[in-house]
Amino acid sequence: MSRTSGSDDAMQWDLSDLYNGPDDPQLDRDLDEALRRAEAFEQRWRGKINIEGGAAAAAVAEAVAELEGLLELVGKAASYAALLHTTDTTDTARGALLQSVQQRSTQIQQHVLFFDLEWMDVPDEAADRVLADPAVERHRHYLERQRRFRPHRLTEPEELIVNELANTGSRAWSRLFDEATAAMEFGVRVGGRTKRLNESQTLAMLYDARRERRRAAAAALTAGFKDNRRLLSYIFNTMVWDHEIGDRLRRYPDPMASRHLENEITGETVEAMMSACEQAYPAVHRYYRLKGRLLGIDGLKDYDRYAPVGGRLPSRSFARCRQMVLKAFKDFSAEAHRVVKDFFDRRWIDVEPRPGKVGGAFCAMTVPSVHPYVLCNYTKTLRDVMTVAHELGHGLHQTLSARMGYLQAHSPLTLAETASVFGEMLVFDRLVDELGETPAGLGLLCGKIEDTFATVFRQVVLTRFEQSLHEKRRAQGELPPEQIGELWMGANRPMHGDAVELTEDYSWWWLYIPHFIHSPFYCYAYSFGQLLVLALYRMYKQGGDGFVPAYMNLLASGGSDSPDRLLAAIGVDVHDEGFWAGGLALADQMVTQAEHLAETVSGQL
């Protein structure tokens, strides 16, 4: 389905590479074909994997290849329904399509679920023989990764029940959260008049140079969150409870254990990374004190954190954004430029904010046989330019890794943000060169520092909040929203110290963050990814002909190996404490650079 307008600023994506519309008969044919193949798969392979002495490696390889093909058909239909829904969550027909596809996907999955369970039941000696055989080279890491979940699997009848009930459980609650937040409007009182804005538009006002507008936006957001607190906090409580039940049934020792297993990283490594970030909070305090001085505000408040400082930053039409992003990627790599250019030329991006469209930005991988799609809510700021670069970095990563196939194309979350943050840095460097040592250059640098803080330190805060939320919910049962707000404030205070006053209103701002609902404990991967990229970008700037091809190969490897092995190939050791210190030192250096630049341009402010 192609929906476009005459202006690039209003570009809507063309989903016709998936299907020509919600009534495209090919969508039903694909799901019918996937069901037929799933039934045939079950008939052929059930009881043939976990057999006496273990199945032959060639048989396992053939079965996995067959499984991958039918799952891609399901993934294609599911991707289309989800993407269509995100651009207008108020359209009941789109919601119905999403639910129908989810239901049919579950039916298909019921026929193939046995395979992973049988493979996990194969004795270690027989499984090791299969994994060592060249016949399974194509899907070796997928098979290795599945066996890591062996201690946490349920019986097949239990897994079938859990999978089917998810449609009326966690998936349904996630959809309700998305639809509820997308439908929210906020009454922003400015100049004696009240404007009704959606979430993205209201959040964007927190970046306004006028404090009264920031204060008005914050007040409107708080009022909107409070008006919806009963529904949203009930969803939060239910999803945390759902997570607890899953952990108990699957014998996970703590709320983060399943995420660590998915991310192929140890809890000790994550805790070391988060603790290192917390020890670096003085740099955050130092920056916010600088910002208070630059703004002339004695007593910076939470709604002042993203206020622009320095000179007025220029706006950028989406057409200018396109030129800048493409030039940045082209200067880095001709291959990267070719991939990213397709997103613009072939309208794989949905640009404009619209009523009913989900807020924020994302890149959806869809399936390897098609291509990813990017959604953003572009409001012409330089920050939006870097957001587009961020999502197109994801698009580059996902396009390159498609060669690994449906089962191994996805990187674990610990690597998922690598290309996106790297893409941001490429565009940021170009903007720095353009603005130079000017008040606008100072504003750009401060904006980047704040984005870095949001990606490194704030994600640690969000993770600490989740830890406390899950711990308290498990100890006490359902929590009132006011108590959850206290946990939120307790997690936020260390990062902001005495440099930023967190107002009472801020205690409600946990209610709109989707990661807590869709992907519990996702957020620490952002911190990991940002610090990783700071280290990689330093390697890139230091030169060396080998970096770009090695980096592109890292992206193309997708999820075909563990993160530590993939990163070791380009000289990064995530177990080295110096790795985290190096990335944090660069963040501190950026604050020092801002302090010096502020002195340089002080007479122009």
CSV table of C-alpha atoms in Angstrom, one decimal, residues 280-442:
chain,number,residue,atom,x,y,z
A,280,ALA,CA,30.4,8.9,36.8
A,281,TYR,CA,27.3,10.8,37.9
A,282,PRO,CA,29.5,13.8,39.0
A,283,ALA,CA,30.1,14.6,35.3
A,284,VAL,CA,26.3,14.8,34.9
A,285,HIS,CA,26.0,17.1,37.9
A,286,ARG,CA,28.8,19.3,36.5
A,287,TYR,CA,27.1,19.6,33.2
A,288,TYR,CA,23.7,20.6,34.7
A,289,ARG,CA,25.4,23.2,36.8
A,290,LEU,CA,27.0,24.6,33.7
A,291,LYS,CA,23.6,24.6,32.0
A,292,GLY,CA,22.0,26.5,34.8
A,293,ARG,CA,24.6,29.2,34.5
A,294,LEU,CA,24.1,29.4,30.7
A,295,LEU,CA,20.4,29.6,31.0
A,296,GLY,CA,20.6,32.1,33.9
A,297,ILE,CA,18.4,29.9,36.0
A,298,ASP,CA,19.2,29.5,39.7
A,299,GLY,CA,17.6,26.2,40.4
A,300,LEU,CA,17.3,24.1,37.3
A,301,LYS,CA,14.1,22.0,37.3
A,302,ASP,CA,13.3,18.8,35.5
A,303,TYR,CA,11.5,20.5,32.7
A,304,ASP,CA,14.6,22.7,32.0
A,305,ARG,CA,16.9,19.7,31.3
A,306,TYR,CA,16.4,19.9,27.5
A,307,ALA,CA,16.1,23.6,27.1
A,308,PRO,CA,18.4,24.8,24.3
A,309,VAL,CA,21.5,26.7,25.3
A,310,GLY,CA,23.9,28.8,23.2
A,311,GLY,CA,22.7,30.2,20.0
A,312,ARG,CA,19.5,29.4,18.2
A,313,LEU,CA,19.9,26.1,16.3
A,314,PRO,CA,18.7,26.2,12.7
A,315,SER,CA,15.8,24.0,11.6
A,316,ARG,CA,16.1,21.5,8.9
A,317,SER,CA,13.4,20.5,6.4
A,318,PHE,CA,13.3,16.7,5.8
A,319,ALA,CA,14.8,17.3,2.4
A,320,ARG,CA,17.8,19.0,4.0
A,321,CYS,CA,17.9,16.2,6.6
A,322,ARG,CA,18.1,13.7,3.8
A,323,GLN,CA,21.0,15.5,2.2
A,324,MET,CA,23.0,15.7,5.4
A,325,VAL,CA,22.4,12.1,6.5
A,326,LEU,CA,23.3,10.7,3.1
A,327,LYS,CA,26.5,12.7,2.9
A,328,ALA,CA,27.5,11.6,6.3
A,329,PHE,CA,27.0,7.9,5.5
A,330,LYS,CA,28.6,8.3,2.1
A,331,ASP,CA,31.8,9.8,3.6
A,332,PHE,CA,32.0,6.8,5.9
A,333,SER,CA,31.2,4.0,3.4
A,334,ALA,CA,29.9,3.8,-0.1
A,335,GLU,CA,28.1,0.6,0.8
A,336,ALA,CA,26.4,2.3,3.8
A,337,HIS,CA,25.4,5.2,1.6
A,338,ARG,CA,23.8,2.9,-1.0
A,339,VAL,CA,21.8,1.0,1.7
A,340,VAL,CA,20.6,4.2,3.4
A,341,LYS,CA,19.7,6.0,0.2
A,342,ASP,CA,17.1,3.3,-0.6
A,343,PHE,CA,15.1,4.2,2.5
A,344,PHE,CA,14.6,7.7,1.1
A,345,ASP,CA,14.2,6.8,-2.6
A,346,ARG,CA,11.8,4.0,-2.1
A,347,ARG,CA,9.8,5.6,0.7
A,348,TRP,CA,10.6,3.1,3.4
A,349,ILE,CA,10.2,6.0,6.0
A,350,ASP,CA,7.1,7.4,7.6
A,351,VAL,CA,7.9,11.0,8.6
A,352,GLU,CA,5.2,13.3,9.8
A,353,PRO,CA,3.4,13.4,13.2
A,354,ARG,CA,-0.3,12.5,12.8
A,355,PRO,CA,-3.2,11.9,15.1
A,356,GLY,CA,-3.3,8.2,16.0
A,357,LYS,CA,0.3,7.5,14.9
A,358,VAL,CA,2.5,6.1,17.7
A,359,GLY,CA,5.0,8.6,19.1
A,360,GLY,CA,8.8,8.4,19.0
A,361,ALA,CA,10.8,6.7,16.4
A,362,PHE,CA,11.8,3.1,15.5
A,363,CYS,CA,13.2,0.9,12.8
A,364,ALA,CA,11.3,-2.4,12.2
A,365,MET,CA,13.3,-5.2,10.7
A,366,THR,CA,10.3,-7.1,9.1
A,367,VAL,CA,11.9,-10.1,7.4
A,368,PRO,CA,15.2,-10.7,5.6
A,369,SER,CA,13.5,-11.2,2.2
A,370,VAL,CA,12.1,-7.7,2.3
A,371,HIS,CA,13.8,-4.8,4.1
A,372,PRO,CA,13.3,-2.7,7.3
A,373,TYR,CA,11.0,0.3,7.7
A,374,VAL,CA,11.6,3.4,9.7
A,375,LEU,CA,9.0,5.4,11.5
A,376,CYS,CA,9.7,8.9,13.0
A,377,ASN,CA,7.8,12.0,14.0
A,378,TYR,CA,9.9,14.7,12.3
A,379,THR,CA,9.6,18.2,13.6
A,380,LYS,CA,12.5,19.8,11.7
A,381,THR,CA,15.0,20.1,14.7
A,382,LEU,CA,18.6,19.2,14.5
A,383,ARG,CA,17.8,16.6,17.2
A,384,ASP,CA,15.3,15.1,14.7
A,385,VAL,CA,18.0,15.0,12.1
A,386,MET,CA,20.2,12.8,14.4
A,387,THR,CA,17.1,10.7,15.2
A,388,VAL,CA,16.7,10.0,11.5
A,389,ALA,CA,20.4,9.1,11.3
A,390,HIS,CA,19.9,6.8,14.4
A,391,GLU,CA,17.0,4.9,12.9
A,392,LEU,CA,18.8,4.6,9.5
A,393,GLY,CA,21.8,3.2,11.3
A,394,HIS,CA,19.4,0.5,12.5
A,395,GLY,CA,18.2,0.1,8.9
A,396,LEU,CA,21.8,-0.3,7.7
A,397,HIS,CA,22.5,-2.9,10.4
A,398,GLN,CA,19.3,-4.9,9.7
A,399,THR,CA,19.8,-4.7,5.9
A,400,LEU,CA,23.3,-6.0,6.1
A,401,SER,CA,22.5,-8.8,8.6
A,402,ALA,CA,19.6,-10.1,6.4
A,403,ARG,CA,22.1,-12.5,4.8
A,404,MET,CA,22.1,-14.4,8.1
A,405,GLY,CA,18.5,-15.4,7.6
A,406,TYR,CA,15.4,-15.1,9.7
A,407,LEU,CA,16.7,-17.0,12.6
A,408,GLN,CA,20.1,-15.3,13.0
A,409,ALA,CA,19.6,-11.8,11.4
A,410,HIS,CA,18.6,-10.2,14.7
A,411,SER,CA,21.4,-9.0,17.0
A,412,PRO,CA,20.9,-9.3,20.7
A,413,LEU,CA,20.0,-6.0,22.4
A,414,THR,CA,23.6,-5.5,23.6
A,415,LEU,CA,24.6,-5.0,19.9
A,416,ALA,CA,21.3,-3.7,18.5
A,417,GLU,CA,22.1,-0.1,19.2
A,418,THR,CA,25.6,-0.1,17.7
A,419,ALA,CA,24.9,1.0,14.2
A,420,SER,CA,22.2,3.5,15.3
A,421,VAL,CA,24.3,5.4,17.7
A,422,PHE,CA,27.3,5.3,15.3
A,423,GLY,CA,25.1,6.8,12.6
A,424,GLU,CA,24.1,9.6,15.0
A,425,MET,CA,27.8,10.3,15.7
A,426,LEU,CA,28.6,10.5,11.9
A,427,VAL,CA,25.9,13.2,11.5
A,428,PHE,CA,26.8,15.0,14.7
A,429,ASP,CA,30.4,15.4,13.6
A,430,ARG,CA,29.2,17.0,10.3
A,431,LEU,CA,27.0,19.4,12.3
A,432,VAL,CA,29.9,20.3,14.6
A,433,ASP,CA,32.0,21.2,11.6
A,434,GLU,CA,29.2,23.2,10.1
A,435,LEU,CA,28.5,25.3,13.2
A,436,GLY,CA,32.0,25.6,14.5
A,437,GLU,CA,33.0,27.6,17.7
A,438,THR,CA,29.8,29.7,17.8
A,439,PRO,CA,26.9,29.9,20.2
A,440,ALA,CA,25.0,27.6,17.9
A,441,GLY,CA,27.9,25.2,18.0
A,442,LEU,CA,27.8,25.3,21.8
